Amino acid sequence: MEMLSMLKVGYTVLRSETPATDLVNTFMDWAARRSLLLLALFMPPYYAYKLASAAAATASPEDVAGKVVLVTGASSGIGEQIAYQYAKKGARLALVARREGSLRDVAARATDLGSPDVLVLPGDVARPEDCKAFVEATVERFGRLDHLVNNAGLANVCWFQDVPDVADFKQVLDVNFWGTVHPTHCALPHLKRSRGKIFVNSSAAAMLAMPRMSFYNASKAAVLNFAETLRMELGNEVGVTVATPGWIESEMTKGKHLSKDGTVEVDQDTRDTQVGLFPVVRAERCAEAIVDAVCRGRRSVTVPAWYRALFLWRAFAPEVGDLFQRVFYRRSSGDEGSQMRTRRVLELTGAKALLQPPSLHTSEIKRD
């Protein structure tokens, strides 16, 4: 009877000379509302396939010994630890970051951990010419490129309405988004020849936007969708793995970020407010999960895994997430006190020692 009613509606629409596209979209609206039943039928065989694929990947991860891996943002944090994980597996490394001194320290450590050859390449992923140069230098040195690890990132922590000039935050997009696009574009011909892999470090913030991080949230959402599009376009030619990590031990969680003026600052009070009661994962643990996912050809990886539950809540009950954010990040006019609610909870409960690795208790960061 319901289908008959739909046909009558369609006939009425046609008689009234309504464009055919309206009829098609009306039908699609009707069908979409009933698609959950189809989804319920589809999910069991789909997850059986996923389970079988995961088992196959677990049995035969890629051996990267002797292969060439280029890592951006390798001077600290997740990128540094990713370099060490590949080094333990015997990969040859090309390490990119702006701080040459820190890169050389990482290179020395990677060599001690088992990498047979490490190339240090000072460069800025926000500069297309630097991206072209470090990809070419890698291929010239090693003769090939097998894995590209897009890891470099930059965060801001400030209320959008307080920003004097939004143009000051183009650098967030330049590093996070274009700093992924340019190296990928330069490396793609070489990766296609080696049937290699691309790793893209997005963020949980791409799906769980947080107050005071508007530019960062947007840039990571762009990175996520770029990676998903790339996977569809490349098919089986080049593997694509995208990470959506939560709060990870890094210079960002030490308090390094862009202030409302677009300048870099290290402010641990602001960090405590922003990270709040979320536990921070050690960078080494995150890197282990990322390299394992790439070597097993997985589409995605989320560290810590429990963030996936938050993604579901965001998808199906977004108002709940909004309420939580407002409770902890609500701001009263002319008063910074309400911004500090999560920090006060940390201080009163002593939870900071439990939720944050010891390395985050100091504001010292690498300078060279």
mmCIF file of C-alpha atoms in Angstrom:
data_model
loop_
_atom_site.group_PDB
_atom_site.id
_atom_site.type_symbol
_atom_site.label_atom_id
_atom_site.label_comp_id
_atom_site.label_asym_id
_atom_site.label_seq_id
_atom_site.Cartn_x
_atom_site.Cartn_y
_atom_site.Cartn_z
ATOM 1 C CA MET A 1 0.000 0.000 0.000
ATOM 2 C CA GLU A 2 2.861 2.346 0.834
ATOM 3 C CA MET A 3 4.459 1.766 -2.564
ATOM 4 C CA LEU A 4 1.098 2.387 -4.229
ATOM 5 C CA SER A 5 0.850 5.693 -2.361
ATOM 6 C CA MET A 6 4.307 6.637 -3.608
ATOM 7 C CA LEU A 7 3.300 5.868 -7.206
ATOM 8 C CA LYS A 8 0.196 8.034 -6.818
ATOM 9 C CA VAL A 9 2.354 10.863 -5.508
ATOM 10 C CA GLY A 10 4.711 10.422 -8.422
ATOM 11 C CA TYR A 11 1.821 10.488 -10.894
ATOM 12 C CA THR A 12 0.467 13.663 -9.294
ATOM 13 C CA VAL A 13 3.905 15.280 -9.477
ATOM 14 C CA LEU A 14 4.270 14.408 -13.146
ATOM 15 C CA ARG A 15 0.819 15.777 -13.944
ATOM 16 C CA SER A 16 1.674 19.032 -12.217
ATOM 17 C CA GLU A 17 4.691 19.365 -14.530
ATOM 18 C CA THR A 18 7.151 19.302 -11.654
ATOM 19 C CA PRO A 19 10.702 18.584 -12.911
ATOM 20 C CA ALA A 20 11.526 14.888 -13.083
ATOM 21 C CA THR A 21 14.520 15.409 -10.783
ATOM 22 C CA ASP A 22 12.118 16.332 -7.980
ATOM 23 C CA LEU A 23 10.316 13.033 -8.429
ATOM 24 C CA VAL A 24 13.600 11.123 -8.388
ATOM 25 C CA ASN A 25 14.770 12.862 -5.221
ATOM 26 C CA THR A 26 11.393 12.315 -3.557
ATOM 27 C CA PHE A 27 11.703 8.614 -4.255
ATOM 28 C CA MET A 28 15.329 8.579 -2.998
ATOM 29 C CA ASP A 29 14.243 10.289 0.218
ATOM 30 C CA TRP A 30 11.615 7.586 0.712
ATOM 31 C CA ALA A 31 14.144 4.805 -0.025
ATOM 32 C CA ALA A 32 16.829 6.265 2.235
ATOM 33 C CA ARG A 33 14.503 6.242 5.210
ATOM 34 C CA ARG A 34 14.178 2.481 4.775
ATOM 35 C CA SER A 35 17.844 1.784 4.045
ATOM 36 C CA LEU A 36 18.640 0.914 7.671
ATOM 37 C CA LEU A 37 16.957 -2.438 7.123
ATOM 38 C CA LEU A 38 19.218 -3.072 4.137
ATOM 39 C CA LEU A 39 22.218 -2.011 6.224
ATOM 40 C CA ALA A 40 21.265 -4.462 8.967
ATOM 41 C CA LEU A 41 21.157 -7.285 6.406
ATOM 42 C CA PHE A 42 24.444 -6.215 4.857
ATOM 43 C CA MET A 43 26.517 -5.851 8.025
ATOM 44 C CA PRO A 44 26.954 -9.545 9.056
ATOM 45 C CA PRO A 45 28.524 -10.734 5.769
ATOM 46 C CA TYR A 46 30.492 -7.478 5.522
ATOM 47 C CA TYR A 47 32.064 -7.920 8.946
ATOM 48 C CA ALA A 48 32.761 -11.570 8.214
ATOM 49 C CA TYR A 49 34.746 -10.370 5.205
ATOM 50 C CA LYS A 50 36.506 -7.733 7.342
ATOM 51 C CA LEU A 51 37.437 -10.360 9.921
ATOM 52 C CA ALA A 52 38.854 -12.675 7.260
ATOM 53 C CA SER A 53 40.848 -9.820 5.715
ATOM 54 C CA ALA A 54 42.232 -8.797 9.113
ATOM 55 C CA ALA A 55 43.266 -12.387 9.812
ATOM 56 C CA ALA A 56 45.068 -12.571 6.467
ATOM 57 C CA ALA A 57 46.864 -9.282 7.147
ATOM 58 C CA THR A 58 47.871 -10.444 10.616
ATOM 59 C CA ALA A 59 49.397 -13.580 9.156
ATOM 60 C CA SER A 60 51.471 -11.752 6.521
ATOM 61 C CA PRO A 61 52.491 -8.170 7.320
ATOM 62 C CA GLU A 62 54.825 -6.436 4.888
ATOM 63 C CA ASP A 63 58.538 -6.938 5.512
ATOM 64 C CA VAL A 64 60.071 -3.453 5.247
ATOM 65 C CA ALA A 65 63.688 -4.480 5.847
ATOM 66 C CA GLY A 66 65.783 -2.628 3.268
ATOM 67 C CA LYS A 67 62.817 -0.642 1.983
ATOM 68 C CA VAL A 68 62.875 3.158 1.811
ATOM 69 C CA VAL A 69 60.618 5.215 4.075
ATOM 70 C CA LEU A 70 60.319 9.005 4.001
ATOM 71 C CA VAL A 71 58.974 10.528 7.233
ATOM 72 C CA THR A 72 57.940 14.175 7.559
ATOM 73 C CA GLY A 73 57.751 15.856 10.957
ATOM 74 C CA ALA A 74 60.429 13.400 12.101
ATOM 75 C CA SER A 75 62.248 15.605 14.608
ATOM 76 C CA SER A 76 59.888 14.971 17.538
ATOM 77 C CA GLY A 77 56.669 13.378 18.770
ATOM 78 C CA ILE A 78 54.858 10.796 16.674
ATOM 79 C CA GLY A 79 57.121 11.291 13.644
ATOM 80 C CA GLU A 80 60.260 10.639 15.690
ATOM 81 C CA GLN A 81 58.781 7.467 17.134
ATOM 82 C CA ILE A 82 57.566 6.283 13.715
ATOM 83 C CA ALA A 83 61.152 6.621 12.486
ATOM 84 C CA TYR A 84 62.324 4.415 15.368
ATOM 85 C CA GLN A 85 59.683 1.778 14.657
ATOM 86 C CA TYR A 86 60.730 1.546 11.011
ATOM 87 C CA ALA A 87 64.389 1.501 12.071
ATOM 88 C CA LYS A 88 63.732 -1.536 14.293
ATOM 89 C CA LYS A 89 62.322 -3.283 11.230
ATOM 90 C CA GLY A 90 65.464 -2.551 9.199
ATOM 91 C CA ALA A 91 64.046 0.103 6.849
ATOM 92 C CA ARG A 92 66.198 2.761 5.234
ATOM 93 C CA LEU A 93 65.023 6.216 6.256
ATOM 94 C CA ALA A 94 64.749 9.734 4.877
ATOM 95 C CA LEU A 95 63.875 12.097 7.736
ATOM 96 C CA VAL A 96 62.349 15.518 7.083
ATOM 97 C CA ALA A 97 61.758 18.435 9.462
ATOM 98 C CA ARG A 98 62.822 22.056 9.803
ATOM 99 C CA ARG A 99 65.144 21.485 12.783
ATOM 100 C CA GLU A 100 68.332 19.933 11.433
ATOM 101 C CA GLY A 101 69.993 19.443 14.820
ATOM 102 C CA SER A 102 67.060 17.483 16.205
ATOM 103 C CA LEU A 103 66.828 15.469 12.985
ATOM 104 C CA ARG A 104 70.457 14.411 13.317
ATOM 105 C CA ASP A 105 69.805 13.240 16.879
ATOM 106 C CA VAL A 106 66.851 11.175 15.647
ATOM 107 C CA ALA A 107 68.953 9.797 12.771
ATOM 108 C CA ALA A 108 71.680 8.677 15.176
ATOM 109 C CA ARG A 109 69.137 6.920 17.380
ATOM 110 C CA ALA A 110 67.474 5.282 14.353
ATOM 111 C CA THR A 111 70.854 3.956 13.232
ATOM 112 C CA ASP A 112 71.461 2.470 16.681
ATOM 113 C CA LEU A 113 68.041 0.791 16.514
ATOM 114 C CA GLY A 114 68.825 -0.992 13.256
ATOM 115 C CA SER A 115 68.300 1.252 10.235
ATOM 116 C CA PRO A 116 71.078 0.493 7.713
ATOM 117 C CA ASP A 117 71.021 3.980 6.169
ATOM 118 C CA VAL A 118 69.467 7.259 7.317
ATOM 119 C CA LEU A 119 69.285 10.441 5.260
ATOM 120 C CA VAL A 120 68.700 13.768 7.037
ATOM 121 C CA LEU A 121 66.754 16.271 4.931
ATOM 122 C CA PRO A 122 66.026 19.640 6.557
ATOM 123 C CA GLY A 123 62.926 21.082 4.896
ATOM 124 C CA ASP A 124 59.555 22.736 5.346
ATOM 125 C CA VAL A 125 56.500 20.802 4.129
ATOM 126 C CA ALA A 126 54.654 24.119 3.737
ATOM 127 C CA ARG A 127 57.025 25.012 0.866
ATOM 128 C CA PRO A 128 56.273 23.108 -2.383
ATOM 129 C CA GLU A 129 59.853 23.532 -3.586
ATOM 130 C CA ASP A 130 61.154 21.899 -0.393
ATOM 131 C CA CYS A 131 58.766 18.971 -0.877
ATOM 132 C CA LYS A 132 59.983 18.385 -4.404
ATOM 133 C CA ALA A 133 63.597 18.655 -3.279
ATOM 134 C CA PHE A 134 63.396 16.177 -0.398
ATOM 135 C CA VAL A 135 61.475 13.589 -2.426
ATOM 136 C CA GLU A 136 64.016 13.861 -5.255
ATOM 137 C CA ALA A 137 66.925 13.670 -2.808
ATOM 138 C CA THR A 138 65.454 10.498 -1.286
ATOM 139 C CA VAL A 139 65.087 8.767 -4.653
ATOM 140 C CA GLU A 140 68.522 9.951 -5.761
ATOM 141 C CA ARG A 141 70.108 8.510 -2.613
ATOM 142 C CA PHE A 142 68.234 5.214 -2.399
ATOM 143 C CA GLY A 143 66.975 4.684 -5.963
ATOM 144 C CA ARG A 144 63.393 4.138 -4.859
ATOM 145 C CA LEU A 145 60.655 5.098 -2.399
ATOM 146 C CA ASP A 146 58.384 2.550 -0.733
ATOM 147 C CA HIS A 147 56.517 4.336 2.064
ATOM 148 C CA LEU A 148 55.642 8.013 2.455
ATOM 149 C CA VAL A 149 54.737 9.017 6.012
ATOM 150 C CA ASN A 150 52.902 12.356 6.091
ATOM 151 C CA ASN A 151 53.134 13.320 9.732
ATOM 152 C CA ALA A 152 54.084 17.005 10.065
ATOM 153 C CA GLY A 153 51.461 19.050 11.914
ATOM 154 C CA LEU A 154 50.704 22.369 13.572
ATOM 155 C CA ALA A 155 47.920 23.234 16.046
ATOM 156 C CA ASN A 156 46.187 26.376 17.237
ATOM 157 C CA VAL A 157 44.418 26.914 20.562
ATOM 158 C CA CYS A 158 42.328 30.084 20.687
ATOM 159 C CA TRP A 159 38.719 31.210 20.438
ATOM 160 C CA PHE A 160 37.855 32.003 16.829
ATOM 161 C CA GLN A 161 36.113 35.250 17.789
ATOM 162 C CA ASP A 162 39.297 36.487 19.503
ATOM 163 C CA VAL A 163 41.494 36.130 16.409
ATOM 164 C CA PRO A 164 42.562 39.598 15.162
ATOM 165 C CA ASP A 165 43.448 38.396 11.648
ATOM 166 C CA VAL A 166 42.398 34.982 10.350
ATOM 167 C CA ALA A 167 45.064 35.237 7.621
ATOM 168 C CA ASP A 168 47.631 34.533 10.349
ATOM 169 C CA PHE A 169 46.321 30.974 10.474
ATOM 170 C CA LYS A 170 46.915 30.074 6.844
ATOM 171 C CA GLN A 171 50.048 28.414 8.155
ATOM 172 C CA VAL A 172 47.907 25.733 9.844
ATOM 173 C CA LEU A 173 46.448 24.739 6.487
ATOM 174 C CA ASP A 174 49.850 25.139 4.809
ATOM 175 C CA VAL A 175 51.487 22.634 7.166
ATOM 176 C CA ASN A 176 48.652 20.210 7.905
ATOM 177 C CA PHE A 177 46.869 20.059 4.549
ATOM 178 C CA TRP A 178 49.221 21.324 1.849
ATOM 179 C CA GLY A 179 52.103 19.771 3.789
ATOM 180 C CA THR A 180 50.457 16.440 3.057
ATOM 181 C CA VAL A 181 49.334 17.186 -0.495
ATOM 182 C CA HIS A 182 52.662 18.445 -1.889
ATOM 183 C CA PRO A 183 54.860 15.550 -0.679
ATOM 184 C CA THR A 184 52.231 13.053 -1.822
ATOM 185 C CA HIS A 185 52.012 14.620 -5.274
ATOM 186 C CA CYS A 186 55.795 14.584 -5.670
ATOM 187 C CA ALA A 187 56.198 11.052 -4.338
ATOM 188 C CA LEU A 188 53.295 9.396 -6.139
ATOM 189 C CA PRO A 189 55.116 8.387 -9.373
ATOM 190 C CA HIS A 190 57.831 6.675 -7.321
ATOM 191 C CA LEU A 191 55.309 4.986 -5.030
ATOM 192 C CA LYS A 192 53.368 3.663 -8.010
ATOM 193 C CA ARG A 193 56.556 2.120 -9.389
ATOM 194 C CA SER A 194 57.266 0.368 -6.096
ATOM 195 C CA ARG A 195 53.593 -0.338 -5.407
ATOM 196 C CA GLY A 196 54.256 1.374 -2.133
ATOM 197 C CA LYS A 197 52.153 2.932 0.594
ATOM 198 C CA ILE A 198 51.072 6.352 1.799
ATOM 199 C CA PHE A 199 50.394 7.156 5.427
ATOM 200 C CA VAL A 200 48.402 10.258 6.335
ATOM 201 C CA ASN A 201 48.200 11.491 9.914
ATOM 202 C CA SER A 202 44.829 13.146 10.377
ATOM 203 C CA SER A 203 43.339 13.452 13.862
ATOM 204 C CA ALA A 204 40.357 12.500 15.976
ATOM 205 C CA ALA A 205 39.649 16.236 15.755
ATOM 206 C CA ALA A 206 38.629 15.683 12.133
ATOM 207 C CA MET A 207 35.549 13.869 13.460
ATOM 208 C CA LEU A 208 35.292 15.268 16.999
ATOM 209 C CA ALA A 209 35.778 18.997 16.576
ATOM 210 C CA MET A 210 36.934 20.713 19.753
ATOM 211 C CA PRO A 211 36.373 24.335 20.790
ATOM 212 C CA ARG A 212 39.359 26.687 20.399
ATOM 213 C CA MET A 213 40.878 24.564 17.620
ATOM 214 C CA SER A 214 38.802 25.684 14.630
ATOM 215 C CA PHE A 215 41.627 25.934 12.107
ATOM 216 C CA TYR A 216 43.258 22.706 13.262
ATOM 217 C CA ASN A 217 39.932 20.828 13.172
ATOM 218 C CA ALA A 218 39.232 22.053 9.648
ATOM 219 C CA SER A 219 42.705 21.212 8.366
ATOM 220 C CA LYS A 220 42.566 17.675 9.733
ATOM 221 C CA ALA A 221 39.103 17.103 8.257
ATOM 222 C CA ALA A 222 40.533 18.195 4.901
ATOM 223 C CA VAL A 223 43.448 15.780 5.322
ATOM 224 C CA LEU A 224 41.073 12.930 6.159
ATOM 225 C CA ASN A 225 38.944 13.493 3.063
ATOM 226 C CA PHE A 226 42.016 13.942 0.876
ATOM 227 C CA ALA A 227 43.277 10.531 2.007
ATOM 228 C CA GLU A 228 39.904 8.852 1.444
ATOM 229 C CA THR A 229 39.662 10.331 -2.049
ATOM 230 C CA LEU A 230 43.216 9.290 -2.854
ATOM 231 C CA ARG A 231 42.452 5.717 -1.833
ATOM 232 C CA MET A 232 39.513 5.539 -4.247
ATOM 233 C CA GLU A 233 41.518 7.041 -7.106
ATOM 234 C CA LEU A 234 44.599 4.836 -6.647
ATOM 235 C CA GLY A 235 42.795 1.551 -6.083
ATOM 236 C CA ASN A 236 45.373 -1.216 -5.617
ATOM 237 C CA GLU A 237 48.277 0.721 -7.121
ATOM 238 C CA VAL A 238 49.312 2.373 -3.856
ATOM 239 C CA GLY A 239 48.039 1.584 -0.378
ATOM 240 C CA VAL A 240 46.633 4.397 1.765
ATOM 241 C CA THR A 241 46.383 4.295 5.561
ATOM 242 C CA VAL A 242 44.949 7.210 7.510
ATOM 243 C CA ALA A 243 45.288 7.712 11.269
ATOM 244 C CA THR A 244 42.812 9.532 13.505
ATOM 245 C CA PRO A 245 44.682 9.635 16.809
ATOM 246 C CA GLY A 246 43.456 11.313 19.967
ATOM 247 C CA TRP A 247 45.719 13.171 22.381
ATOM 248 C CA ILE A 248 49.241 11.796 21.922
ATOM 249 C CA GLU A 249 52.499 12.611 23.725
ATOM 250 C CA SER A 250 54.098 15.310 21.566
ATOM 251 C CA GLU A 251 55.180 18.931 21.578
ATOM 252 C CA MET A 252 51.516 19.809 21.029
ATOM 253 C CA THR A 253 50.517 18.094 24.271
ATOM 254 C CA LYS A 254 53.490 19.753 25.955
ATOM 255 C CA GLY A 255 51.667 23.014 25.275
ATOM 256 C CA LYS A 256 53.166 24.148 21.956
ATOM 257 C CA HIS A 257 50.566 25.772 19.685
ATOM 258 C CA LEU A 258 49.622 28.947 17.878
ATOM 259 C CA SER A 259 48.065 31.666 20.006
ATOM 260 C CA LYS A 260 45.286 33.992 18.848
ATOM 261 C CA ASP A 261 47.913 36.210 17.174
ATOM 262 C CA GLY A 262 49.189 33.342 15.043
ATOM 263 C CA THR A 263 52.483 33.142 16.939
ATOM 264 C CA VAL A 264 53.969 30.002 18.490
ATOM 265 C CA GLU A 265 53.768 29.751 22.268
ATOM 266 C CA VAL A 266 54.297 27.045 24.871
ATOM 267 C CA ASP A 267 51.574 27.361 27.504
ATOM 268 C CA GLN A 268 50.886 24.372 29.710
ATOM 269 C CA ASP A 269 47.950 25.998 31.489
ATOM 270 C CA THR A 270 46.208 26.297 28.122
ATOM 271 C CA ARG A 271 47.252 22.718 27.355
ATOM 272 C CA ASP A 272 45.699 21.432 30.582
ATOM 273 C CA THR A 273 42.488 23.261 29.771
ATOM 274 C CA GLN A 274 42.352 21.910 26.238
ATOM 275 C CA VAL A 275 43.362 18.301 26.890
ATOM 276 C CA GLY A 276 41.384 18.243 30.108
ATOM 277 C CA LEU A 277 40.469 14.809 31.420
ATOM 278 C CA PHE A 278 41.419 12.919 28.253
ATOM 279 C CA PRO A 279 44.277 10.474 28.906
ATOM 280 C CA VAL A 280 47.336 11.138 26.740
ATOM 281 C CA VAL A 281 48.831 8.134 24.914
ATOM 282 C CA ARG A 282 52.605 7.665 24.784
ATOM 283 C CA ALA A 283 54.038 8.512 21.363
ATOM 284 C CA GLU A 284 55.860 5.179 21.173
ATOM 285 C CA ARG A 285 52.628 3.228 21.592
ATOM 286 C CA CYS A 286 50.923 5.355 18.925
ATOM 287 C CA ALA A 287 53.810 4.873 16.487
ATOM 288 C CA GLU A 288 53.784 1.104 17.009
ATOM 289 C CA ALA A 289 50.094 0.979 16.097
ATOM 290 C CA ILE A 290 50.588 3.222 13.058
ATOM 291 C CA VAL A 291 53.528 1.311 11.560
ATOM 292 C CA ASP A 292 51.769 -1.993 12.209
ATOM 293 C CA ALA A 293 48.640 -0.713 10.419
ATOM 294 C CA VAL A 294 50.641 0.518 7.426
ATOM 295 C CA CYS A 295 52.588 -2.724 7.105
ATOM 296 C CA ARG A 296 49.347 -4.711 7.247
ATOM 297 C CA GLY A 297 47.699 -2.522 4.622
ATOM 298 C CA ARG A 298 44.876 -1.345 6.857
ATOM 299 C CA ARG A 299 42.648 1.506 5.742
ATOM 300 C CA SER A 300 42.674 3.290 9.054
ATOM 301 C CA VAL A 301 43.973 3.260 12.592
ATOM 302 C CA THR A 302 42.722 5.081 15.687
ATOM 303 C CA VAL A 303 44.868 5.434 18.797
ATOM 304 C CA PRO A 304 43.589 4.928 21.438
ATOM 305 C CA ALA A 305 40.996 2.584 19.981
ATOM 306 C CA TRP A 306 38.271 3.675 22.398
ATOM 307 C CA TYR A 307 37.929 6.937 20.463
ATOM 308 C CA ARG A 308 35.944 4.926 17.902
ATOM 309 C CA ALA A 309 33.097 4.800 20.406
ATOM 310 C CA LEU A 310 33.184 8.601 20.555
ATOM 311 C CA PHE A 311 32.995 8.709 16.754
ATOM 312 C CA LEU A 312 29.792 6.648 16.915
ATOM 313 C CA TRP A 313 28.306 8.920 19.560
ATOM 314 C CA ARG A 314 29.161 11.914 17.407
ATOM 315 C CA ALA A 315 27.488 10.328 14.381
ATOM 316 C CA PHE A 316 24.304 9.143 16.089
ATOM 317 C CA ALA A 317 23.901 11.544 19.020
ATOM 318 C CA PRO A 318 25.809 14.735 18.204
ATOM 319 C CA GLU A 319 23.920 16.760 20.802
ATOM 320 C CA VAL A 320 25.500 14.664 23.560
ATOM 321 C CA GLY A 321 28.979 15.596 22.414
ATOM 322 C CA ASP A 322 27.991 19.240 22.090
ATOM 323 C CA LEU A 323 26.691 19.229 25.660
ATOM 324 C CA PHE A 324 29.896 17.704 26.988
ATOM 325 C CA GLN A 325 32.000 20.301 25.177
ATOM 326 C CA ARG A 326 29.883 23.148 26.502
ATOM 327 C CA VAL A 327 30.126 21.896 30.088
ATOM 328 C CA PHE A 328 33.906 21.817 30.062
ATOM 329 C CA TYR A 329 34.700 24.643 27.631
ATOM 330 C CA ARG A 330 31.911 27.125 28.286
ATOM 331 C CA ARG A 331 33.128 30.686 28.419
ATOM 332 C CA SER A 332 31.644 33.556 30.427
ATOM 333 C CA SER A 333 32.019 37.100 29.153
ATOM 334 C CA GLY A 334 35.122 38.934 30.308
ATOM 335 C CA ASP A 335 36.296 36.026 32.446
ATOM 336 C CA GLU A 336 38.916 33.419 31.667
ATOM 337 C CA GLY A 337 37.878 31.354 34.703
ATOM 338 C CA SER A 338 35.265 29.306 32.917
ATOM 339 C CA GLN A 339 37.896 28.191 30.403
ATOM 340 C CA MET A 340 39.862 26.656 33.244
ATOM 341 C CA ARG A 341 37.185 24.228 34.488
ATOM 342 C CA THR A 342 39.002 21.132 33.246
ATOM 343 C CA ARG A 343 42.297 22.436 34.605
ATOM 344 C CA ARG A 344 40.736 22.974 38.023
ATOM 345 C CA VAL A 345 39.380 19.405 37.973
ATOM 346 C CA LEU A 346 42.882 18.133 37.173
ATOM 347 C CA GLU A 347 44.346 20.107 40.073
ATOM 348 C CA LEU A 348 41.666 19.121 42.592
ATOM 349 C CA THR A 349 41.726 15.412 41.776
ATOM 350 C CA GLY A 350 45.444 15.007 41.086
ATOM 351 C CA ALA A 351 44.449 13.175 37.898
ATOM 352 C CA LYS A 352 47.133 14.903 35.843
ATOM 353 C CA ALA A 353 49.818 12.484 37.042
ATOM 354 C CA LEU A 354 47.633 9.571 35.958
ATOM 355 C CA LEU A 355 46.418 10.968 32.624
ATOM 356 C CA GLN A 356 49.617 12.530 31.261
ATOM 357 C CA PRO A 357 53.006 10.850 30.637
ATOM 358 C CA PRO A 358 55.865 12.257 32.734
ATOM 359 C CA SER A 359 57.456 13.893 29.680
ATOM 360 C CA LEU A 360 54.531 16.329 29.498
ATOM 361 C CA HIS A 361 55.136 17.713 32.969
ATOM 362 C CA THR A 362 57.887 19.958 31.616
ATOM 363 C CA SER A 363 57.434 22.681 29.011
ATOM 364 C CA GLU A 364 60.894 22.162 27.500
ATOM 365 C CA ILE A 365 60.778 21.472 23.765
ATOM 366 C CA LYS A 366 63.407 20.993 21.075
ATOM 367 C CA ARG A 367 64.726 24.260 19.701
ATOM 368 C CA ASP A 368 67.096 23.209 16.907
#
